[in-house]
Every structure is written in C-alpha cells, then in structure tokens.
Amino acid sequence: MNIIAIGLNHKTAPLDIRERLAFGQEKLKEALKSLGQLPSVNEVALLSTCNRVEIYASVKDGHEASGEITDFISSFHGIPADEFSEMLYVHRNEAAARHLLRVASSLDSMIPGEPQILGQVKDAFKTALSCNATGFILNRLMRKAISTAKRVRTETKIAESAVSISFAAVELAKKIFGELAGKSVMLLGAGEMAELAARHLMTNGVRDIKVANRTYERGLELASAFRGTAVRFEDLKKELAAADILICAANAPSYIVSKDMMTHIMKERKFRPVFMIDISAPRNIDPKANGIDNVYLYNIDDLQRVVGSNMNERKKEADKAEDIVNGEVDKFRRWFSSLESFPVVIALRQRAEEIKNDELSKFIRRFPDLDNATLSAVEHLADAITNKLTHDPSVAIKSDDENRALMVYIARKLYGLDGNDDE
Amino acid sequence: MGIILFELALTGYFLAAAISVIDLIRGRTESAKLAIWLMAAGFALHVAAIAFRYFTGGHLPITSMHEAASFFACLISLIFFILIFRYRIGGFVSFIGPIVFLIMLFAAFMPRSAAAPGPEMPGPWPWIHALSAFTGIAAFAVAAGAGAMYLAQHYALKTKRFVGLSRSLPSLQVIDDINHRLTTLGFALFTIAIIAGALWAENVWEGLWRKDPKVLSALFTWLIYGICFMLRRFSGWKQRRAAILSIIGFAAILFTFLGVNLLLNTFHTFK
C-alpha cells in the first residue's frame, strides 16, 4: 500500500507545457475514470490549475504506478513523454502527503497565502468524490489537507497583508480612515489598476464614487460601471474637496493637481485627511503635496514598496505554517502506517484461533467422557492462553514504533502468516 | 506589606515598559501581549497596594507626594486597560507602559510615610477636587500617549515606511477618536476640579490662594486644553495637530503637578 504524488508546477515547467498538460473541467471526469483503471492504481485525485497539474494516487506499487501515470498523461494529451518527463516530480508516501498539505496551504504557490488554491483543492476533491475515484486513504488525505490549510490561515498571518498594488491601496486607506464605509472616492482618469483599486474599495464599504475623465462620455461609462457619478474635468477643483480618497490614473503630460491647489483644497476640507494614489506615468500629482498636513500621497513605487515589505512578512509567516504542516503530516503518517499493521494483527489472531480450535477438537476426541463443566473450563483455559499470547505482539505491531516494519516482518515469519498475505 | 505590594507592582510595570519599548525600537509589536499581561499583573498589585493604604490610613491615599504619584499612575493604567478592552489595540502598551513606569519610579523616590489629612481639608470639597483632578489629568496623560502613537503612525504613513509596527498600530482615525474622547473627558473633569478647588480654597485661605503659582499654572493648563477644544471644534485642528497639542498640554500638566511643587513656593503642596 502506497501513496504517490506526481506532477509539475510553475517552478518546474514553463507555462506553455502547463497549458498543454492541463485537464480542463470537462475532461476531468474522463481522465479520473481512465486513471482509476490503470492496473496499479487503487484511488486517484487530480488537481489541475493554471500553476500546476498534479495526480495523487493510492497505488499497489509506487514505481509501476509512476510509469503508468506518466504514460497516461502522455497518451491523454497526445504529447510524447520525453517532452515533459524531465519536469515531473514524484513524491512517495510521507513526502506525497506533505506535498499536498503544502500545496493546499498555499506554501507551494507563487505568492504564499494566496486564497485560490484551497478552493481548487476542494474542487478537485469534490470532483474525485463524485466519480468515486477516491477511497478510504485519499479521502482521509484530502480532508487532512483542507483542514491543515484552514489551520494555517487562522493560526498564522500568512494571508493578512496585501500583496498586490490595488489591495495595498485599500490596506493603506484603512490605516488612515479606519472604517471605509461613508468615505467618498474620486477616480481621475481610468486604467485597469485604478478600476481594480476602486472595486476593492467598494467591497470594503465605499459607496460614493465619482469619476472625472478628459472625455466626459468615457467618464459617464465608467461611472455607471461603479454606480457612481461622472464629473466634468473643469469642475475638478470643486469636486476634489469632497473626496477622501483620490485615485489618479489620468496619464496627463504634466501635473493636474499642484501643491498650491492641494493647500487650498485642504483648507476647504478643514484639514480632514485625504489619501491620494498617483499611478499615472508621468506623475500627475505634485509629489510636494505630500508635505501638506493630513495629505498622504502615494505613487506607484511607494505602493510597490509596501507590497514588497508585505511579501517579506508573508515569507516569515510561511515558516510558521511549515511547522503546522509538519505536525499534520506526522499525524497522517501515524494513521497511515497503523493501516499496514492491521492485516498482520488480524492474521495473527486468526492463526491463534485456528490452532486453539484444532487442539480443542483433538482434546475432545481423546476424552469423550468429560462432563460439560470440565469441558467449558478447558475451553476457557485455551481462550485465556491464546488471548494472552497474542495480546503483546498485537500491541507491539500496532504501536507507533520506528521498528514496526521489522516487527511486522518478524511476526509474519515467526507465526507463519505469509500464507495469508495476499491483499 | 503595602511596600512589598508597591515594589512588586513597580517591577511588573518596569518589565512591561522595558519589553514594550524594545519592541517599539525594533519596530515590531510581537511582545505586546506579554507586556500587557505584565502590566496587568503590575496593575492588580498596584490596586492592592493602594487598597492596603486606604484601609490602614482610613482615607484615600493621595495626601503625600508618593501617594499622589502612585494613585495617578494607577488611574492611567485603569484608563489604559479600559481602552485596550474597548479598542483591542495591543501596540498602545509601548506608549503608555513607559509613562506609568516613570511616574511610579518618581513615586518610589519620594518619602513613603503616610500623612493624615490636616485641618485645611474639611468636608467633601477637597476630595471632589482631588479625585476629579487626578482622573482628569490621567485622561490627559493617556491622551498624550495616544498623541505619541498618532505621530508614530502618521510618520510611518507619510514617509511610506509601512513596517511591522505601523501594521499593528490602529488607524489614524481610531487614534484620533481616542485622543478626542480622552481630551474631552479630561477637560470636563479638570473644570470640575478647578471649581471644587476654588470653593474649598475660598473657605480656607480666603483671597490668598488666587496668586499661588500652582493655581495660576493650573489655570494656564486649563486654558491650553480649552483652546485645543475650540480649535478642534471650529478650525479643523484635528488629527496631527490635535495629537501634538495633547502632548504639549500634558507637558504643562507635568509642570503644574511636579515642577511647581518642587521648584516654586506654593501653598498647594503634598506633604
């Protein structure tokens, strides 16, 4: 009985290989069915995302299975195995379990702490369950991976700080304003990043969004997308005083907001704090405006730096997460290896029972005149001896001892169990 | 017994202050929890020490300089813990812990013998005056701590040094709210203290007290906070400026409370 994890990810394979080897949603069930029919595979699950293609299987023989699975991938996608076999990694047993737990906990992701992978692992498990592809062992492993990932998210700060520019902007806004509900946002110009930041602000409670664009029509279009209002560029100065957060992506050739203008606006705002994000190139807000009281002006490089320091913070948290994963892998390993000894313990007890019954029937044949009371006393005696004799070896074989494999081997030889050993 | 409790409380405060200041210098708040627990232990012992003095002396232990400083530090701790429960702001310990410890250290160096209230303290007015003054300036002290925390967070955001510390400090808005509430509370209590003090002093000393340096200094402090209050209300002196004002105000308090007593000749002394 073995577990293997075989696959490739963003670290081992380039995107174009990952794309060609990916199993699309519609092909997943078909692939799981074929994998389940491979001679050495008992249970199987398939995780296919844009960053990784991985097959987890409980198998009869690890080496044969990895060959069969590689051939399957090759024939399923019609790509010769030598094009990708160099990029494949194969983990066995404990290492395979650790790999899945790390993957689900986002420790193997490009950005540690990213939330998508856990959902993808859950989906992979659900699909496998719906095809009856997994069984006793993989179900346990998959559930362990999901619960470990949840522990990592709640017990470490791995997912706490923002690691994208637009989320960093929201994080900073919260550090300035606390609650974002009731704050008003002005979008100056448009662009992917600015719109993304505006959307994140909206999910954090901002309702009042104004859009000012050079061309008013485009502004109207954007405003309707955010359920906000469009503002004419000429009225900018007047409108700016009402904005608590300004996202500027106008990409104008020179400053749109000068320091003097901002000084004036701040007076009008009674110096209520304002958070300005300038992601235009060249910059459209005079950097000197940061010197005005209660103005917090960030440009793209500043945000990038925040993201960088957050990333370092996540890496530190990832170390704590590895400890959690190790602990959980250990628990799984103990459970998994206790499975190995089960058949031996059962065989041992069966053997003892056989011997006892044989000897008892011989005994009865030799002394046919015995009364029932004596007979039952003898049976009791035989039961007690067999139970006592098998008790200690059973406990030893089931125990979590590092020499268990050796003990299992010796038990098989000593008690002549190998005749029963074909599972 | 009372002395042992006081010394143990001082030790707890010392450890809390040391740990939290090291945290602050290293720009992290990893040990904030530990510092808060140590400070809580110090606070519990401190309350016991004051209760002990109250029951052995038969009056609120605020008549000597040692007792007054110790009582003042205890009130600051109390306000701090209320805020910690209300706002969940662990990093605040780095700003309040040192203040409490320094005041306790000052108390430790003052003569510790108990002083019975003299004939110049008849009726309830002196106690109303003292209690509201103590609580009021304790609120000002915590407001100054919040002001310092505001400036730390403000500095981090302005200079874009968004490091571990500022990550765990509360938002500017929350700190400003705390500052505003404490200043308002402090101002109200300080006003009561001045009125109660005037009623009492007029009975005992008649006109003489009005030119006392400590009384003048207290009125000056009251004026500073009054101006803060007005500026905030009417000219938008919120946030950073309010934070700075709360620190300046507290400096004036310290001058009134300690400087005048130690340097100038005043009626209004502790024994």
GROMACS .gro file of N, CA and C in nm, chain A residues 139-260:
model
  366
  139ASN      N    1  -0.937   0.997   0.065
  139ASN     CA    2  -1.037   1.082   0.131
  139ASN      C    3  -0.978   1.141   0.259
  140ARG      N    4  -0.914   1.053   0.335
  140ARG     CA    5  -0.853   1.097   0.460
  140ARG      C    6  -0.746   1.203   0.431
  141LEU      N    7  -0.663   1.178   0.330
  141LEU     CA    8  -0.553   1.271   0.299
  141LEU      C    9  -0.607   1.406   0.251
  142MET      N   10  -0.709   1.402   0.164
  142MET     CA   11  -0.765   1.526   0.112
  142MET      C   12  -0.827   1.609   0.225
  143ARG      N   13  -0.902   1.542   0.312
  143ARG     CA   14  -0.965   1.616   0.423
  143ARG      C   15  -0.858   1.675   0.514
  144LYS      N   16  -0.751   1.599   0.535
  144LYS     CA   17  -0.641   1.647   0.618
  144LYS      C   18  -0.581   1.773   0.554
  145ALA      N   19  -0.564   1.770   0.421
  145ALA     CA   20  -0.504   1.884   0.351
  145ALA      C   21  -0.592   2.008   0.369
  146ILE      N   22  -0.723   1.989   0.356
  146ILE     CA   23  -0.814   2.104   0.366
  146ILE      C   24  -0.815   2.160   0.508
  147SER      N   25  -0.817   2.070   0.607
  147SER     CA   26  -0.821   2.120   0.746
  147SER      C   27  -0.688   2.185   0.783
  148THR      N   28  -0.578   2.132   0.730
  148THR     CA   29  -0.447   2.193   0.757
  148THR      C   30  -0.441   2.334   0.697
  149ALA      N   31  -0.491   2.347   0.575
  149ALA     CA   32  -0.490   2.478   0.510
  149ALA      C   33  -0.570   2.579   0.591
  150LYS      N   34  -0.681   2.533   0.648
  150LYS     CA   35  -0.762   2.624   0.729
  150LYS      C   36  -0.687   2.664   0.856
  151ARG      N   37  -0.621   2.565   0.916
  151ARG     CA   38  -0.541   2.596   1.036
  151ARG      C   39  -0.435   2.702   1.003
  152VAL      N   40  -0.367   2.683   0.890
  152VAL     CA   41  -0.262   2.777   0.851
  152VAL      C   42  -0.318   2.918   0.836
  153ARG      N   43  -0.436   2.927   0.776
  153ARG     CA   44  -0.494   3.060   0.755
  153ARG      C   45  -0.536   3.127   0.884
  154THR      N   46  -0.585   3.047   0.980
  154THR     CA   47  -0.631   3.111   1.104
  154THR      C   48  -0.518   3.129   1.205
  155GLU      N   49  -0.418   3.041   1.203
  155GLU     CA   50  -0.317   3.047   1.308
  155GLU      C   51  -0.193   3.126   1.269
  156THR      N   52  -0.178   3.159   1.141
  156THR     CA   53  -0.065   3.245   1.103
  156THR      C   54  -0.121   3.369   1.035
  157LYS      N   55  -0.033   3.467   1.014
  157LYS     CA   56  -0.076   3.589   0.945
  157LYS      C   57  -0.040   3.584   0.798
  158ILE      N   58  -0.033   3.462   0.744
  158ILE     CA   59   0.020   3.445   0.608
  158ILE      C   60  -0.066   3.517   0.504
  159ALA      N   61  -0.196   3.530   0.530
  159ALA     CA   62  -0.282   3.590   0.428
  159ALA      C   63  -0.326   3.731   0.468
  160GLU      N   64  -0.257   3.789   0.567
  160GLU     CA   65  -0.310   3.912   0.624
  160GLU      C   66  -0.277   4.038   0.544
  161SER      N   67  -0.152   4.051   0.501
  161SER     CA   68  -0.114   4.177   0.437
  161SER      C   69  -0.129   4.170   0.285
  162ALA      N   70  -0.148   4.286   0.227
  162ALA     CA   71  -0.178   4.292   0.084
  162ALA      C   72  -0.054   4.268   0.000
  163VAL      N   73  -0.066   4.187  -0.104
  163VAL     CA   74   0.049   4.164  -0.192
  163VAL      C   75   0.020   4.202  -0.337
  164SER      N   76  -0.083   4.285  -0.358
  164SER     CA   77  -0.099   4.342  -0.491
  164SER      C   78  -0.115   4.493  -0.471
  165ILE      N   79  -0.081   4.568  -0.574
  165ILE     CA   80  -0.085   4.714  -0.565
  165ILE      C   81  -0.223   4.763  -0.522
  166SER      N   82  -0.327   4.705  -0.585
  166SER     CA   83  -0.460   4.758  -0.557
  166SER      C   84  -0.506   4.723  -0.415
  167PHE      N   85  -0.468   4.604  -0.367
  167PHE     CA   86  -0.503   4.570  -0.228
  167PHE      C   87  -0.421   4.652  -0.129
  168ALA      N   88  -0.295   4.680  -0.166
  168ALA     CA   89  -0.211   4.762  -0.079
  168ALA      C   90  -0.276   4.899  -0.061
  169ALA      N   91  -0.335   4.952  -0.167
  169ALA     CA   92  -0.402   5.082  -0.159
  169ALA      C   93  -0.517   5.075  -0.058
  170VAL      N   94  -0.593   4.966  -0.061
  170VAL     CA   95  -0.704   4.952   0.034
  170VAL      C   96  -0.651   4.941   0.176
  171GLU      N   97  -0.543   4.863   0.192
  171GLU     CA   98  -0.484   4.844   0.324
  171GLU      C   99  -0.440   4.979   0.383
  172LEU      N  100  -0.376   5.061   0.299
  172LEU     CA  101  -0.332   5.192   0.345
  172LEU      C  102  -0.451   5.282   0.379
  173ALA      N  103  -0.553   5.276   0.294
  173ALA     CA  104  -0.672   5.358   0.320
  173ALA      C  105  -0.731   5.324   0.456
  174LYS      N  106  -0.730   5.195   0.489
  174LYS     CA  107  -0.783   5.153   0.619
  174LYS      C  108  -0.696   5.203   0.733
  175LYS      N  109  -0.565   5.212   0.709
  175LYS     CA  110  -0.476   5.261   0.815
  175LYS      C  111  -0.498   5.411   0.839
  176ILE      N  112  -0.548   5.479   0.739
  176ILE     CA  113  -0.573   5.622   0.756
  176ILE      C  114  -0.713   5.647   0.811
  177PHE      N  115  -0.813   5.583   0.750
  177PHE     CA  116  -0.951   5.616   0.783
  177PHE      C  117  -1.018   5.518   0.879
  178GLY      N  118  -0.955   5.406   0.906
  178GLY     CA  119  -1.024   5.305   0.986
  178GLY      C  120  -1.133   5.242   0.902
  179GLU      N  121  -1.257   5.275   0.931
  179GLU     CA  122  -1.370   5.227   0.852
  179GLU      C  123  -1.376   5.301   0.719
  180LEU      N  124  -1.401   5.227   0.609
  180LEU     CA  125  -1.409   5.295   0.480
  180LEU      C  126  -1.554   5.329   0.442
  181ALA      N  127  -1.650   5.269   0.512
  181ALA     CA  128  -1.789   5.299   0.482
  181ALA      C  129  -1.812   5.448   0.504
  182GLY      N  130  -1.880   5.511   0.409
  182GLY     CA  131  -1.909   5.653   0.424
  182GLY      C  132  -1.802   5.743   0.366
  183LYS      N  133  -1.691   5.685   0.320
  183LYS     CA  134  -1.587   5.768   0.257
  183LYS      C  135  -1.620   5.784   0.108
  184SER      N  136  -1.574   5.895   0.052
  184SER     CA  137  -1.600   5.914  -0.091
  184SER      C  138  -1.471   5.905  -0.171
  185VAL      N  139  -1.483   5.846  -0.287
  185VAL     CA  140  -1.367   5.820  -0.372
  185VAL      C  141  -1.382   5.894  -0.503
  186MET      N  142  -1.272   5.952  -0.550
  186MET     CA  143  -1.273   6.015  -0.681
  186MET      C  144  -1.173   5.943  -0.770
  187LEU      N  145  -1.220   5.904  -0.886
  187LEU     CA  146  -1.135   5.837  -0.983
  187LEU      C  147  -1.100   5.938  -1.091
  188LEU      N  148  -0.972   5.965  -1.104
  188LEU     CA  149  -0.929   6.065  -1.202
  188LEU      C  150  -0.863   5.990  -1.317
  189GLY      N  151  -0.929   5.985  -1.431
  189GLY     CA  152  -0.879   5.902  -1.539
  189GLY      C  153  -0.914   5.758  -1.510
  190ALA      N  154  -0.867   5.669  -1.597
  190ALA     CA  155  -0.904   5.529  -1.577
  190ALA      C  156  -0.790   5.440  -1.621
  191GLY      N  157  -0.800   5.318  -1.587
  191GLY     CA  158  -0.698   5.220  -1.620
  191GLY      C  159  -0.728   5.098  -1.537
  192GLU      N  160  -0.668   4.987  -1.575
  192GLU     CA  161  -0.701   4.861  -1.510
  192GLU      C  162  -0.677   4.869  -1.359
  193MET      N  163  -0.558   4.921  -1.322
  193MET     CA  164  -0.521   4.921  -1.181
  193MET      C  165  -0.612   5.012  -1.098
  194ALA      N  166  -0.643   5.128  -1.156
  194ALA     CA  167  -0.728   5.224  -1.086
  194ALA      C  168  -0.867   5.166  -1.065
  195GLU      N  169  -0.919   5.101  -1.170
  195GLU     CA  170  -1.053   5.044  -1.158
  195GLU      C  171  -1.056   4.930  -1.058
  196LEU      N  172  -0.948   4.851  -1.058
  196LEU     CA  173  -0.938   4.741  -0.962
  196LEU      C  174  -0.937   4.793  -0.819
  197ALA      N  175  -0.857   4.900  -0.797
  197ALA     CA  176  -0.850   4.959  -0.663
  197ALA      C  177  -0.987   5.011  -0.622
  198ALA      N  178  -1.057   5.076  -0.717
  198ALA     CA  179  -1.189   5.129  -0.686
  198ALA      C  180  -1.285   5.016  -0.649
  199ARG      N  181  -1.275   4.905  -0.720
  199ARG     CA  182  -1.362   4.791  -0.689
  199ARG      C  183  -1.334   4.735  -0.550
  200HIS      N  184  -1.204   4.723  -0.517
  200HIS     CA  185  -1.169   4.673  -0.383
  200HIS      C  186  -1.222   4.768  -0.276
  201LEU      N  187  -1.212   4.898  -0.302
  201LEU     CA  188  -1.263   4.995  -0.205
  201LEU      C  189  -1.413   4.977  -0.188
  202MET      N  190  -1.482   4.949  -0.299
  202MET     CA  191  -1.627   4.930  -0.291
  202MET      C  192  -1.661   4.808  -0.208
  203THR      N  193  -1.587   4.699  -0.226
  203THR     CA  194  -1.618   4.580  -0.146
  203THR      C  195  -1.586   4.605   0.001
  204ASN      N  196  -1.508   4.710   0.029
  204ASN     CA  197  -1.480   4.742   0.169
  204ASN      C  198  -1.571   4.851   0.222
  205GLY      N  199  -1.680   4.878   0.153
  205GLY     CA  200  -1.781   4.965   0.211
  205GLY      C  201  -1.798   5.102   0.148
  206VAL      N  202  -1.707   5.139   0.056
  206VAL     CA  203  -1.720   5.270  -0.007
  206VAL      C  204  -1.839   5.268  -0.103
  207ARG      N  205  -1.927   5.369  -0.093
  207ARG     CA  206  -2.044   5.373  -0.181
  207ARG      C  207  -2.038   5.491  -0.278
  208ASP      N  208  -1.972   5.598  -0.234
  208ASP     CA  209  -1.976   5.722  -0.310
  208ASP      C  210  -1.855   5.732  -0.403
  209ILE      N  211  -1.875   5.705  -0.531
  209ILE     CA  212  -1.763   5.710  -0.626
  209ILE      C  213  -1.792   5.812  -0.736
  210LYS      N  214  -1.696   5.902  -0.755
  210LYS     CA  215  -1.708   5.999  -0.863
  210LYS      C  216  -1.598   5.973  -0.965
  211VAL      N  217  -1.630   5.994  -1.093
  211VAL     CA  218  -1.532   5.971  -1.198
  211VAL      C  219  -1.514   6.098  -1.278
  212ALA      N  220  -1.389   6.142  -1.291
  212ALA     CA  221  -1.361   6.256  -1.378
  212ALA      C  222  -1.270   6.209  -1.490
  213ASN      N  223  -1.311   6.231  -1.612
  213ASN     CA  224  -1.231   6.188  -1.725
  213ASN      C  225  -1.221   6.302  -1.826
  214ARG      N  226  -1.110   6.303  -1.901
  214ARG     CA  227  -1.092   6.406  -2.004
  214ARG      C  228  -1.213   6.409  -2.097
  215THR      N  229  -1.249   6.288  -2.145
  215THR     CA  230  -1.370   6.283  -2.227
  215THR      C  231  -1.486   6.244  -2.136
  216TYR      N  232  -1.584   6.331  -2.132
  216TYR     CA  233  -1.693   6.317  -2.038
  216TYR      C  234  -1.771   6.188  -2.062
  217GLU      N  235  -1.784   6.150  -2.191
  217GLU     CA  236  -1.863   6.032  -2.225
  217GLU      C  237  -1.802   5.906  -2.164
  218ARG      N  238  -1.670   5.896  -2.178
  218ARG     CA  239  -1.600   5.781  -2.119
  218ARG      C  240  -1.618   5.782  -1.967
  219GLY      N  241  -1.617   5.901  -1.911
  219GLY     CA  242  -1.639   5.915  -1.767
  219GLY      C  243  -1.776   5.863  -1.727
  220LEU      N  244  -1.876   5.897  -1.807
  220LEU     CA  245  -2.013   5.850  -1.779
  220LEU      C  246  -2.020   5.698  -1.780
  221GLU      N  247  -1.952   5.642  -1.880
  221GLU     CA  248  -1.949   5.498  -1.897
  221GLU      C  249  -1.892   5.430  -1.772
  222LEU      N  250  -1.774   5.482  -1.729
  222LEU     CA  251  -1.708   5.427  -1.611
  222LEU      C  252  -1.795   5.443  -1.487
  223ALA      N  253  -1.854   5.564  -1.474
  223ALA     CA  254  -1.934   5.593  -1.356
  223ALA      C  255  -2.049   5.495  -1.344
  224SER      N  256  -2.110   5.461  -1.457
  224SER     CA  257  -2.224   5.370  -1.449
  224SER      C  258  -2.177   5.231  -1.408
  225ALA      N  259  -2.054   5.195  -1.450
  225ALA     CA  260  -2.000   5.065  -1.409
  225ALA      C  261  -1.983   5.057  -1.258
  226PHE      N  262  -1.952   5.171  -1.195
  226PHE     CA  263  -1.932   5.173  -1.049
  226PHE      C  264  -2.055   5.222  -0.974
  227ARG      N  265  -2.163   5.242  -1.044
  227ARG     CA  266  -2.283   5.302  -0.986
  227ARG      C  267  -2.247   5.434  -0.916
  228GLY      N  268  -2.159   5.511  -0.982
  228GLY     CA  269  -2.118   5.640  -0.928
  228GLY      C  270  -2.167   5.752  -1.017
  229THR      N  271  -2.106   5.870  -0.999
  229THR     CA  272  -2.146   5.981  -1.084
  229THR      C  273  -2.026   6.033  -1.161
  230ALA      N  274  -2.051   6.083  -1.282
  230ALA     CA  275  -1.943   6.141  -1.361
  230ALA      C  276  -1.934   6.290  -1.332
  231VAL      N  277  -1.809   6.339  -1.335
  231VAL     CA  278  -1.785   6.479  -1.305
  231VAL      C  279  -1.711   6.539  -1.424
  232ARG      N  280  -1.746   6.664  -1.460
  232ARG     CA  281  -1.673   6.726  -1.571
  232ARG      C  282  -1.535   6.768  -1.525
  233PHE      N  283  -1.438   6.752  -1.614
  233PHE     CA  284  -1.298   6.779  -1.578
  233PHE      C  285  -1.280   6.922  -1.530
  234GLU      N  286  -1.361   7.014  -1.584
  234GLU     CA  287  -1.348   7.155  -1.547
  234GLU      C  288  -1.389   7.180  -1.400
  235ASP      N  289  -1.477   7.092  -1.349
  235ASP     CA  290  -1.525   7.110  -1.212
  235ASP      C  291  -1.438   7.039  -1.110
  236LEU      N  292  -1.327   6.986  -1.158
  236LEU     CA  293  -1.241   6.901  -1.076
  236LEU      C  294  -1.209   6.963  -0.941
  237LYS      N  295  -1.162   7.089  -0.947
  237LYS     CA  296  -1.114   7.155  -0.826
  237LYS      C  297  -1.222   7.159  -0.719
  238LYS      N  298  -1.343   7.190  -0.764
  238LYS     CA  299  -1.454   7.200  -0.671
  238LYS      C  300  -1.485   7.063  -0.610
  239GLU      N  301  -1.481   6.961  -0.695
  239GLU     CA  302  -1.521   6.827  -0.652
  239GLU      C  303  -1.416   6.761  -0.563
  240LEU      N  304  -1.289   6.799  -0.588
  240LEU     CA  305  -1.181   6.734  -0.515
  240LEU      C  306  -1.194   6.753  -0.364
  241ALA      N  307  -1.246   6.867  -0.323
  241ALA     CA  308  -1.256   6.896  -0.179
  241ALA      C  309  -1.344   6.795  -0.108
  242ALA      N  310  -1.436   6.731  -0.183
  242ALA     CA  311  -1.527   6.638  -0.119
  242ALA      C  312  -1.472   6.495  -0.115
  243ALA      N  313  -1.360   6.472  -0.185
  243ALA     CA  314  -1.310   6.334  -0.196
  243ALA      C  315  -1.212   6.302  -0.083
  244ASP      N  316  -1.235   6.189  -0.016
  244ASP     CA  317  -1.142   6.144   0.087
  244ASP      C  318  -1.028   6.063   0.027
  245ILE      N  319  -1.060   5.993  -0.081
  245ILE     CA  320  -0.959   5.912  -0.148
  245ILE      C  321  -0.958   5.951  -0.295
  246LEU      N  322  -0.840   5.982  -0.346
  246LEU     CA  323  -0.828   6.017  -0.487
  246LEU      C  324  -0.738   5.915  -0.556
  247ILE      N  325  -0.791   5.852  -0.659
  247ILE     CA  326  -0.707   5.761  -0.737
  247ILE      C  327  -0.683   5.826  -0.872
  248CYS      N  328  -0.558   5.858  -0.900
  248CYS     CA  329  -0.527   5.933  -1.021
  248CYS      C  330  -0.454   5.846  -1.122
  249ALA      N  331  -0.517   5.824  -1.236
  249ALA     CA  332  -0.453   5.746  -1.342
  249ALA      C  333  -0.477   5.816  -1.474
  250ALA      N  334  -0.466   5.948  -1.470
  250ALA     CA  335  -0.504   6.028  -1.586
  250ALA      C  336  -0.401   6.022  -1.698
  251ASN      N  337  -0.276   5.994  -1.661
  251ASN     CA  338  -0.168   5.991  -1.760
  251ASN      C  339  -0.160   6.118  -1.844
  252ALA      N  340  -0.177   6.232  -1.780
  252ALA     CA  341  -0.161   6.360  -1.846
  252ALA      C  342  -0.011   6.393  -1.854
  253PRO      N  343   0.029   6.478  -1.949
  253PRO     CA  344   0.172   6.508  -1.964
  253PRO      C  345   0.231   6.588  -1.849
  254SER      N  346   0.148   6.656  -1.769
  254SER     CA  347   0.204   6.736  -1.658
  254SER      C  348   0.113   6.723  -1.536
  255TYR      N  349   0.152   6.792  -1.426
  255TYR     CA  350   0.073   6.783  -1.303
  255TYR      C  351  -0.069   6.834  -1.324
  256ILE      N  352  -0.165   6.757  -1.278
  256ILE     CA  353  -0.304   6.803  -1.279
  256ILE      C  354  -0.335   6.868  -1.144
  257VAL      N  355  -0.279   6.807  -1.037
  257VAL     CA  356  -0.300   6.861  -0.903
  257VAL      C  357  -0.167   6.917  -0.853
  258SER      N  358  -0.162   7.049  -0.837
  258SER     CA  359  -0.039   7.111  -0.788
  258SER      C  360  -0.044   7.123  -0.637
  259LYS      N  361   0.071   7.161  -0.579
  259LYS     CA  362   0.076   7.172  -0.433
  259LYS      C  363  -0.015   7.286  -0.385
  260ASP      N  364  -0.012   7.399  -0.457
  260ASP     CA  365  -0.095   7.514  -0.418
  260ASP      C  366  -0.243   7.477  -0.419
   0.00000   0.00000   0.00000
